[in-house]
Coordinates of C-alpha atoms in Angstrom, one line a residue:
Chain R
M4 CA 239.7 163.4 143.9
A5 CA 238.3 160.6 142.1
Y6 CA 235.5 158.3 143.6
L7 CA 235.1 154.9 142.5
V8 CA 231.5 154.1 142.4
Q9 CA 230.7 150.4 142.2
I10 CA 227.2 149.8 140.7
D11 CA 225.5 146.6 142.0
Y12 CA 223.5 145.9 138.9
T13 CA 222.2 142.5 140.5
K14 CA 220.9 144.5 143.3
I15 CA 219.0 147.0 140.9
M16 CA 217.5 144.2 138.8
S17 CA 216.4 142.4 142.0
Y18 CA 214.6 145.6 143.2
F19 CA 213.0 146.0 139.8
F20 CA 211.8 142.4 139.9
D21 CA 210.6 142.5 143.4
S22 CA 208.7 145.6 142.7
L23 CA 207.0 144.3 139.6
G24 CA 206.0 141.1 141.4
K25 CA 204.6 143.3 144.3
A26 CA 202.8 145.5 141.7
F27 CA 201.2 142.5 140.1
F28 CA 200.5 141.0 143.7
L29 CA 198.7 144.2 144.7
I30 CA 196.7 144.3 141.5
F31 CA 195.6 140.9 141.5
T32 CA 194.8 140.7 145.2
L33 CA 192.7 143.8 144.6
D34 CA 194.5 145.5 147.7
G35 CA 192.1 147.9 149.3
N36 CA 194.7 150.6 149.8
I37 CA 195.9 150.5 146.3
L38 CA 192.4 150.6 144.9
Q39 CA 191.7 153.7 146.9
I40 CA 194.8 155.5 145.9
S41 CA 194.2 154.6 142.1
W42 CA 190.7 155.6 142.3
T43 CA 191.6 159.0 144.0
S44 CA 194.3 159.6 141.2
L45 CA 191.8 158.6 138.3
W46 CA 188.8 160.6 139.5
I47 CA 190.8 163.6 140.4
T48 CA 192.8 163.6 137.3
G49 CA 189.8 162.7 135.1
T50 CA 187.7 165.5 136.4
S51 CA 190.7 168.0 136.1
V52 CA 191.5 167.1 132.5
L53 CA 187.8 167.1 131.5
I54 CA 187.3 170.5 132.8
A55 CA 190.6 171.7 131.4
A56 CA 189.5 170.3 128.0
I57 CA 186.3 172.3 128.1
F58 CA 188.3 175.4 128.9
S59 CA 190.9 174.5 126.2
M60 CA 188.4 174.0 123.5
S61 CA 186.6 177.3 124.4
L62 CA 189.9 179.2 124.4
V63 CA 190.8 177.4 121.0
F64 CA 187.4 178.5 119.7
I65 CA 187.9 182.2 120.8
I66 CA 191.3 182.3 119.3
S67 CA 190.5 180.5 116.0
I68 CA 187.2 182.5 115.3
N69 CA 188.4 186.0 116.2
Q70 CA 191.3 187.9 114.7
F71 CA 192.0 190.4 117.7
K72 CA 194.9 192.5 118.7
G73 CA 197.3 190.5 120.8
R74 CA 196.3 187.1 119.5
Q75 CA 199.7 186.1 118.7
I76 CA 200.9 187.3 122.1
L77 CA 198.2 185.1 123.7
I78 CA 199.2 182.2 121.9
T79 CA 202.9 182.6 123.0
I80 CA 201.8 183.0 126.6
I81 CA 199.8 179.7 126.3
N82 CA 202.8 178.0 124.9
T83 CA 205.0 179.4 127.5
L84 CA 202.6 178.2 130.3
T85 CA 203.2 174.6 129.1
A86 CA 206.4 174.8 130.9
L87 CA 204.9 175.9 134.2
P88 CA 206.5 174.0 137.0
T89 CA 204.0 172.1 139.1
V90 CA 205.3 173.3 142.4
V91 CA 204.9 177.0 141.2
I92 CA 201.2 176.2 140.3
G93 CA 201.0 174.6 143.8
L94 CA 202.4 177.6 145.4
V95 CA 200.3 180.2 143.6
V96 CA 197.0 178.2 144.2
Y97 CA 198.0 177.5 147.8
S98 CA 198.4 181.2 148.4
M99 CA 194.9 181.7 147.0
L100 CA 193.4 179.1 149.0
C101 CA 195.0 179.4 152.4
R102 CA 193.0 180.9 155.2
K103 CA 194.4 184.4 154.4
G104 CA 194.0 183.9 150.6
F105 CA 191.0 185.6 148.6
L106 CA 189.6 182.2 148.2
G107 CA 190.3 180.9 151.7
G108 CA 186.7 181.1 152.7
F109 CA 185.9 178.1 150.5
N110 CA 188.1 175.8 152.7
F111 CA 189.3 174.0 149.6
L112 CA 192.9 173.6 150.9
Y113 CA 193.8 169.9 151.4
T114 CA 190.8 168.7 149.6
P115 CA 190.5 166.9 146.3
Y116 CA 188.9 170.4 145.0
A117 CA 192.1 172.2 145.6
M118 CA 194.1 169.5 143.6
I119 CA 191.6 169.7 140.8
I120 CA 192.0 173.6 140.5
G121 CA 195.8 173.2 140.4
Q122 CA 195.6 170.4 137.8
I123 CA 193.3 172.4 135.7
I124 CA 196.0 175.2 135.5
L125 CA 198.4 172.6 134.7
A126 CA 196.6 170.9 131.9
T127 CA 194.8 173.8 130.2
P128 CA 197.8 175.5 128.5
I129 CA 199.2 172.0 127.5
I130 CA 195.9 171.0 125.8
T131 CA 195.2 174.4 124.3
A132 CA 198.7 174.7 122.9
L133 CA 198.5 171.3 121.3
V134 CA 195.0 171.7 120.0
L135 CA 195.9 175.1 118.5
S136 CA 198.7 173.6 116.9
V137 CA 196.6 170.8 115.3
M138 CA 194.0 173.1 114.2
E139 CA 196.4 175.6 112.8
N140 CA 198.2 173.0 110.8
A141 CA 195.2 171.3 109.6
D142 CA 194.3 171.1 105.9
K143 CA 192.9 174.5 105.0
K144 CA 190.5 172.7 102.8
I145 CA 188.4 171.6 105.8
Y146 CA 187.8 175.0 106.9
I147 CA 187.1 176.4 103.3
T148 CA 184.9 173.5 102.4
A149 CA 182.6 174.3 105.4
I150 CA 182.6 178.0 104.7
A151 CA 181.8 177.2 100.9
L152 CA 178.8 175.0 102.1
G153 CA 177.5 178.2 104.2
A154 CA 178.9 177.4 107.5
T155 CA 179.2 180.3 110.1
K156 CA 182.6 180.9 111.6
F157 CA 181.5 179.0 114.7
Q158 CA 180.0 176.1 112.5
S159 CA 183.2 175.9 110.4
I160 CA 185.6 175.8 113.5
S161 CA 183.3 173.2 115.0
T162 CA 183.4 171.2 111.6
L163 CA 187.3 171.5 112.0
A164 CA 187.3 170.3 115.5
K165 CA 185.1 167.4 114.5
E166 CA 187.3 166.3 111.5
L167 CA 190.4 166.5 113.9
H168 CA 188.8 164.9 116.8
I169 CA 191.2 162.0 117.1
M170 CA 194.2 164.6 117.2
I171 CA 192.3 166.7 119.6
L172 CA 191.7 163.6 121.7
S173 CA 195.4 162.7 121.6
A174 CA 196.1 166.2 122.9
V175 CA 193.7 165.6 125.9
I176 CA 195.4 162.2 126.6
V177 CA 198.9 164.0 126.5
G178 CA 197.2 166.4 129.1
F179 CA 196.0 163.5 131.1
G180 CA 199.4 161.8 131.1
R181 CA 200.9 165.1 132.4
V182 CA 198.4 165.7 135.1
F183 CA 198.3 162.0 136.2
S184 CA 202.1 161.9 136.8
E185 CA 202.4 165.2 138.6
V186 CA 203.2 165.3 142.1
G187 CA 204.0 169.0 143.2
I188 CA 200.4 170.2 143.0
S189 CA 198.9 167.0 144.6
M190 CA 201.3 167.2 147.5
M191 CA 201.1 171.0 148.2
L192 CA 197.3 171.3 147.6
G193 CA 196.0 167.8 148.8
G194 CA 198.4 167.3 151.4
N195 CA 198.6 163.4 150.9
I196 CA 195.7 162.6 153.3
K197 CA 195.1 158.9 153.5
N198 CA 191.8 157.7 151.9
Y199 CA 191.2 161.3 150.9
T200 CA 193.6 163.0 148.9
R201 CA 196.5 160.6 148.7
N202 CA 196.9 159.6 144.9
I203 CA 199.5 157.4 143.3
T204 CA 202.3 159.9 142.8
T205 CA 202.0 161.3 146.4
A206 CA 201.8 157.8 147.8
I207 CA 205.1 157.0 145.9
A208 CA 206.9 160.0 147.4
F209 CA 205.5 159.1 150.8
E210 CA 206.6 155.5 150.6
T211 CA 210.0 156.5 149.3
T212 CA 210.7 158.8 152.2
K213 CA 209.6 156.0 154.6
G214 CA 212.4 153.9 152.8
E215 CA 209.6 151.6 151.1
F216 CA 211.3 151.6 147.9
I217 CA 209.8 148.3 146.6
L218 CA 206.3 149.6 147.3
G219 CA 207.2 152.9 145.7
L220 CA 208.3 151.2 142.6
A221 CA 205.2 149.0 142.5
L222 CA 203.0 152.1 142.7
G223 CA 205.0 153.5 139.9
L224 CA 204.4 150.5 137.8
I225 CA 200.7 150.7 138.7
L226 CA 200.5 154.3 137.4
I227 CA 202.3 153.2 134.2
I228 CA 199.7 150.1 133.7
I229 CA 196.8 152.5 134.2
A230 CA 198.3 155.1 131.7
L231 CA 199.0 152.3 129.3
G232 CA 195.3 151.1 129.7
I233 CA 193.9 154.6 129.1
N234 CA 196.1 154.7 125.8
L235 CA 194.9 151.3 124.6
L236 CA 191.4 152.3 125.1
F237 CA 192.2 155.4 123.0
Q238 CA 193.7 153.3 120.4
V239 CA 190.6 151.1 120.2
F240 CA 188.5 154.2 120.0
V241 CA 190.8 155.5 117.1
K242 CA 190.3 152.2 115.1
K243 CA 186.8 152.2 115.6
S244 CA 186.5 155.8 114.5
Q245 CA 188.3 154.8 111.2
Chain V
M12 CA 172.2 193.4 86.6
N13 CA 175.9 193.2 87.5
L14 CA 176.6 190.6 90.1
Y15 CA 180.3 191.1 90.4
E16 CA 182.3 194.1 89.7
I17 CA 186.0 193.4 89.9
K18 CA 188.4 196.5 89.9
N19 CA 192.2 196.1 89.7
I20 CA 192.5 193.0 91.7
K21 CA 195.8 191.4 92.3
K22 CA 196.5 188.2 94.1
Y23 CA 200.2 187.4 95.3
Y24 CA 201.4 184.1 96.7
C25 CA 204.8 184.5 98.4
D26 CA 205.6 187.7 96.3
T27 CA 204.5 186.0 93.3
L28 CA 201.7 187.7 91.3
V29 CA 199.3 184.8 90.3
L30 CA 196.4 187.0 89.3
D31 CA 196.0 190.5 87.9
I32 CA 192.6 191.5 86.5
P33 CA 192.3 195.4 85.9
S34 CA 188.6 195.0 85.2
L35 CA 185.8 192.3 85.1
T36 CA 182.1 192.3 85.4
I37 CA 179.9 189.2 85.7
E38 CA 176.3 189.6 85.1
Q39 CA 173.5 187.9 87.1
G40 CA 171.6 184.9 85.4
K41 CA 174.5 184.1 83.0
F42 CA 176.8 181.3 82.4
Y43 CA 180.6 182.0 82.3
I44 CA 183.4 179.7 81.5
I45 CA 187.0 180.4 82.6
Y46 CA 189.4 178.6 80.4
G47 CA 193.1 178.3 80.7
P48 CA 196.1 175.9 81.1
N49 CA 197.1 174.5 84.6
G50 CA 198.5 177.3 86.8
A51 CA 196.8 180.0 85.0
G52 CA 195.0 181.1 88.0
K53 CA 191.5 179.8 87.4
T54 CA 191.1 178.3 90.9
T55 CA 192.4 181.6 92.3
L56 CA 190.0 183.6 90.6
L57 CA 187.2 181.3 91.5
N58 CA 188.1 181.4 95.3
L59 CA 188.1 185.1 95.1
L60 CA 184.7 185.1 93.5
G61 CA 183.4 182.7 96.3
F62 CA 184.9 185.0 99.0
L63 CA 187.0 181.9 100.1
D64 CA 190.2 184.1 99.7
K65 CA 190.8 187.8 99.6
P66 CA 192.7 189.7 97.0
S67 CA 196.0 191.1 97.8
E68 CA 195.0 194.3 96.1
G69 CA 191.7 195.9 94.6
E70 CA 188.2 195.2 95.3
I71 CA 185.3 192.9 94.5
N72 CA 182.0 194.4 94.6
F73 CA 179.1 191.8 94.9
G74 CA 175.7 192.9 93.8
N75 CA 174.6 195.9 95.8
Y76 CA 175.9 194.5 99.0
G77 CA 179.6 195.6 98.9
F78 CA 182.1 193.3 100.7
P79 CA 182.1 191.7 103.3
V80 CA 178.5 190.7 104.1
D81 CA 177.4 188.3 106.7
N82 CA 176.3 185.0 105.4
L83 CA 177.3 185.9 101.9
N84 CA 178.7 182.4 101.7
R85 CA 175.1 181.1 101.7
K86 CA 174.4 182.6 98.4
I87 CA 177.3 180.9 96.8
T88 CA 178.3 177.3 96.5
S89 CA 181.6 176.0 95.2
V90 CA 182.6 172.6 93.9
M91 CA 186.3 172.4 94.3
Q92 CA 188.8 170.7 91.9
T93 CA 189.9 168.3 94.5
P94 CA 187.1 168.6 97.0
Y95 CA 187.7 167.7 100.7
I96 CA 185.2 165.0 101.8
F97 CA 184.4 164.9 105.5
K98 CA 185.4 162.0 107.5
T99 CA 181.7 160.9 107.8
T100 CA 179.2 159.0 105.5
V101 CA 178.4 160.2 102.0
F102 CA 174.8 161.0 103.2
N103 CA 176.1 163.2 105.9
N104 CA 178.6 164.8 103.6
I105 CA 175.9 165.7 101.2
S106 CA 173.5 167.0 103.8
Q107 CA 176.2 169.1 105.6
G108 CA 175.3 172.3 103.9
L109 CA 171.6 171.9 104.7
I110 CA 172.6 171.1 108.4
F111 CA 174.5 174.3 108.5
R112 CA 171.3 176.0 107.3
S113 CA 169.3 174.3 110.1
V114 CA 167.0 172.5 107.6
D115 CA 164.8 169.8 109.1
K116 CA 166.1 166.3 109.1
K117 CA 163.0 164.9 107.2
K118 CA 163.2 167.6 104.6
I119 CA 167.0 167.0 104.2
V120 CA 166.2 163.2 103.0
Q121 CA 163.5 164.7 100.6
I122 CA 166.0 167.1 99.0
I123 CA 169.1 165.0 98.7
K124 CA 167.7 161.5 97.9
P125 CA 166.7 162.5 94.2
V126 CA 170.2 164.1 93.8
M127 CA 172.0 161.2 95.2
E128 CA 170.0 158.8 92.9
R129 CA 170.7 160.8 89.9
L130 CA 174.4 160.6 90.6
G131 CA 174.4 157.0 91.5
L132 CA 175.4 157.8 95.2
W133 CA 172.3 156.5 97.1
E134 CA 173.9 153.0 97.4
L135 CA 177.0 154.7 98.9
R136 CA 175.1 156.6 101.5
N137 CA 176.4 154.8 104.5
K138 CA 180.1 154.4 103.1
N139 CA 182.7 156.8 104.8
G140 CA 183.5 159.7 102.5
S141 CA 187.2 159.6 103.1
V142 CA 187.6 156.2 101.5
L143 CA 185.9 157.0 98.1
S144 CA 187.7 157.2 94.9
A145 CA 188.4 160.6 93.4
G146 CA 185.7 160.3 90.9
E147 CA 183.1 159.3 93.6
K148 CA 184.4 162.3 95.9
K149 CA 183.8 164.6 92.9
K150 CA 180.3 163.4 92.7
V151 CA 179.7 163.8 96.4
A152 CA 181.0 167.4 96.1
I153 CA 178.6 168.0 93.0
A154 CA 175.8 166.7 94.9
R155 CA 176.4 168.6 98.0
S156 CA 176.4 171.8 96.2
M157 CA 173.4 170.9 94.1
V158 CA 171.3 170.3 96.9
L159 CA 171.9 173.8 98.4
D160 CA 170.2 175.4 95.3
T161 CA 172.1 178.7 95.7
D162 CA 171.8 181.4 93.1
I163 CA 175.5 181.5 92.3
I164 CA 177.4 178.3 91.4
L165 CA 181.1 178.1 91.0
L166 CA 182.4 174.9 89.6
D167 CA 186.2 174.3 89.5
E168 CA 186.8 171.7 86.9
P169 CA 183.7 169.7 87.8
T170 CA 184.1 166.8 85.6
A171 CA 187.8 166.1 86.3
N172 CA 188.3 162.5 87.5
L173 CA 184.8 161.5 86.6
D174 CA 184.1 158.4 84.4
K175 CA 182.8 159.0 80.9
G176 CA 179.3 158.1 81.9
Y177 CA 179.2 160.4 84.8
I178 CA 180.8 163.3 82.8
N179 CA 177.7 163.3 80.6
I180 CA 175.5 163.3 83.8
A181 CA 177.4 166.1 85.3
E182 CA 177.1 167.9 82.1
D183 CA 173.4 167.5 82.1
I184 CA 173.3 168.9 85.6
I185 CA 175.4 171.9 84.4
Y186 CA 173.1 172.3 81.4
S187 CA 170.2 172.4 83.9
M188 CA 171.8 175.1 85.8
I189 CA 172.4 177.2 82.6
N190 CA 168.9 176.8 81.7
D191 CA 167.7 178.2 85.1
I192 CA 167.6 182.0 84.5
N193 CA 168.0 182.8 88.3
K194 CA 171.4 181.0 88.5
T195 CA 174.8 182.5 87.7
V196 CA 177.2 179.8 86.9
I197 CA 181.0 180.2 86.7
M198 CA 182.9 177.2 85.6
T199 CA 186.7 176.6 85.1
T200 CA 188.1 174.0 82.8
H201 CA 191.4 173.3 80.9
D202 CA 189.3 171.4 78.3
L203 CA 188.4 173.8 75.5
N204 CA 186.1 171.1 73.9
Q205 CA 184.0 171.1 77.1
A206 CA 184.1 174.8 77.5
Y207 CA 182.6 175.3 74.0
K208 CA 179.9 172.7 74.4
F209 CA 178.5 175.0 76.9
T210 CA 179.0 178.5 75.7
S211 CA 180.9 180.7 73.2
D212 CA 181.2 183.3 76.1
I213 CA 184.7 182.1 77.4
M214 CA 187.3 184.0 79.6
Y215 CA 190.6 182.9 78.6
L216 CA 193.0 183.0 81.5
V217 CA 196.8 182.8 80.8
N218 CA 199.4 183.5 83.6
G219 CA 196.8 185.2 85.7
R220 CA 195.7 187.6 82.9
I221 CA 192.6 187.6 81.0
E222 CA 193.6 187.4 77.3
P223 CA 191.7 187.6 74.2
N224 CA 189.9 184.4 73.1
P225 CA 192.5 181.9 71.5
L226 CA 189.9 180.8 69.1
W227 CA 188.8 182.6 65.9
N228 CA 185.8 182.6 63.9
V229 CA 183.7 181.1 66.5
F230 CA 179.9 180.4 65.9
F231 CA 177.1 178.7 67.9
V232 CA 175.2 176.6 65.3
N233 CA 172.6 174.0 64.7
L234 CA 174.3 171.1 62.9
T235 CA 172.1 169.1 60.7
D236 CA 172.5 166.0 58.6
C237 CA 173.4 166.9 55.0
G238 CA 174.5 164.0 52.6
G239 CA 177.3 162.5 54.6
V240 CA 178.4 165.5 56.5
K241 CA 176.9 168.2 58.7
A242 CA 175.7 171.5 57.6
A243 CA 174.9 174.6 59.6
E244 CA 173.5 178.0 58.8
L245 CA 175.8 180.8 60.2
T246 CA 173.5 183.6 59.0
N247 CA 170.7 184.1 56.3
G248 CA 171.9 182.1 53.3
V249 CA 175.4 181.3 54.6
K250 CA 175.7 177.7 55.3
I251 CA 178.9 175.9 56.1
Y252 CA 179.8 172.2 56.0
A253 CA 181.3 170.5 58.9
V254 CA 182.3 167.0 60.2
A255 CA 180.4 165.9 63.4
E256 CA 179.4 162.6 64.9
K257 CA 175.7 163.5 65.2
P258 CA 173.3 166.4 64.5
C259 CA 173.4 168.8 67.5
R260 CA 173.6 172.3 68.6
A261 CA 177.3 173.1 69.0
T262 CA 180.0 175.6 69.0
V263 CA 182.2 175.7 65.9
S264 CA 185.4 177.6 65.1
I265 CA 187.5 177.9 61.9
D266 CA 191.1 178.3 62.3
P267 CA 192.1 181.4 60.1
S268 CA 195.1 179.7 59.0
D269 CA 193.2 176.8 57.5
I270 CA 191.2 179.2 55.1
I271 CA 192.5 179.8 51.6
I272 CA 192.0 183.0 49.7
S273 CA 191.6 182.9 46.0
R274 CA 191.0 185.4 43.2
Q275 CA 188.9 182.7 41.4
N276 CA 186.7 179.8 42.6
I277 CA 188.5 176.7 42.7
Y278 CA 187.1 173.3 41.9
S279 CA 188.4 171.2 44.8
S280 CA 187.5 168.7 47.4
A281 CA 186.8 171.6 49.8
L282 CA 183.1 171.9 50.5
N283 CA 182.9 175.4 51.8
S284 CA 183.6 178.0 49.1
F285 CA 182.2 181.6 49.5
K286 CA 182.5 184.7 47.3
S287 CA 183.5 187.5 49.7
R288 CA 184.7 191.0 50.0
I289 CA 187.8 192.0 51.9
V290 CA 186.8 194.4 54.8
S291 CA 190.0 195.0 56.7
I292 CA 193.7 194.3 56.6
A293 CA 196.0 194.2 59.6
E294 CA 199.3 192.8 60.4
L295 CA 199.4 190.2 63.3
K296 CA 202.5 188.4 64.6
G297 CA 204.3 188.4 61.2
L298 CA 201.0 187.3 59.3
I299 CA 198.4 189.4 57.5
D300 CA 195.0 189.3 59.2
L301 CA 192.2 189.7 56.6
V302 CA 188.7 190.1 57.5
V303 CA 186.5 189.0 54.8
D304 CA 182.6 189.3 54.6
I305 CA 180.9 186.2 53.6
G306 CA 177.5 187.4 55.1
I307 CA 179.4 187.5 58.4
P308 CA 183.0 188.7 59.1
L309 CA 185.5 185.8 58.8
H310 CA 189.2 186.2 59.9
V311 CA 191.8 184.7 57.5
F312 CA 195.5 184.5 58.1
I313 CA 197.9 184.6 55.2
T314 CA 201.6 185.2 54.8
K315 CA 203.1 188.6 53.9
K316 CA 204.5 187.0 50.8
S317 CA 200.9 185.7 49.5
F318 CA 199.5 189.1 50.5
F319 CA 201.9 191.0 48.2
D320 CA 202.0 188.5 45.5
M321 CA 198.1 188.5 45.3
R322 CA 198.0 192.4 45.5
L323 CA 195.0 192.2 47.7
N324 CA 193.2 195.4 48.8
I325 CA 190.1 196.6 50.8
D326 CA 186.8 196.1 49.1
E327 CA 188.1 193.6 46.6
E328 CA 186.2 190.4 45.8
V329 CA 187.9 187.1 46.8
F330 CA 187.0 183.5 47.2
V331 CA 187.2 182.0 50.6
I332 CA 187.8 178.2 50.6
F333 CA 188.1 175.8 53.5
K334 CA 187.5 172.1 54.1
A335 CA 184.6 170.6 56.2
S336 CA 187.2 169.0 58.3
A337 CA 188.8 172.4 59.1
V338 CA 185.6 173.4 60.9
K339 CA 186.3 172.3 64.6
V340 CA 183.2 171.1 66.3
Y341 CA 182.8 171.3 70.1
Q342 CA 180.0 169.0 71.0

């Protein structure tokens, strides 16, 4: 049995322009609720990505400096973990942080800390895999030159990281983008508590369930505008570095 | 004292044998040149000697240490053929090796400033290394190796891409390294003229193997002015004439095919004529290789036809004649 679906493009475009207008209105009027949601998103994601970047770089150094058994298996596991669904991370961390979980005593569940833990687990394999790929495909001469100048293994890997800092930062930005736009972890571990753990993505999900599609789309546009702003800042940094 | 002892090393790249050296000894405090065409394996050998790469087979023993040794790379410095310059200032590039050694910042300036000034790099100190020309990058690479003052210096085509003026400066620097008895310098070049400027002790590398020296009748001499040409004493009383731009100490070689053998002395335009005795006779690649004694042994190649027509024998007296322009001067 065939269904004839009529798509009302005019209505879709109207939705889009209405939400665009609403997004700009919310931004330019400095809507308190939007500012709070955006700030929650930014600081939680920023903290998670910063900690994940430190973990990732430590992991990259350990993997790059040492030739150990199972090194390749570890790299394969890290690459596989980049595909980890956010709801799975949310579920695993939830089971650890709930009252009966082994970390339940910390009372982190439905706090920004729980969101940060989950997001670190999400971002670390992504940043690690990208940075490892950058380092392994880098010009071998960088490493050899450092060794020829008397660098220790640690110094030569540091030199390599320094030379590739823009590409490493790109990897961190990719990680930021992934974490900034995730909803599963934030919803399951943060609980979408107003003025506390509600971030842009959970707010979008919440507004959509209420039928506030225009506000949901507007929040989506704000998310993209913030991501764009961060990428533009990165571009400025790259140009200054060159 | 032997610095390196190489035993049966082989290096493969993707199943292709690029280096095959059954035995090689490198002594401390000496200057070596590895000469060979592009793709001969010079850089591969230098990387192995600098412990920047590992042989596929065989072993390299270094001093009394064996291999590997921690911080061995701090005893050796390498100037690569196409050096990598870090994406930072010229000053930071040159000080990098000293930073790795935790040298005090004030001392770093004291060490590197004279070297940078000598190579004309001081004015470029704040310029980013990645935007330098190939020649400038080479100078930075030479400078950052020089400031480390290591006992072993490996130079891979150190003057490639340099302007003529800076080639002379770089060669002066290499000369000063040669004169330092504590330093062992191993340099690669594909320029035979440059190779013989420094030493007559040359390793000839072809297709990854060390072959006999391609030049015959090689002498290190002191050329002096002598009536429009240059003269050099090879040994007591044996003086040869050569053509050179100026008096100097230089390596000279005489191509055995450019030497004429005669039963009588010939009155000709050739300035070099010696009475000599045949010491040995051997066949070599379709020619006859005669070794004649003119005070020192000299190889002469003649065709088999000439050899049989002249009925030459060992201990016979013959005249050896060659032009001054047949003496190749490497200065």
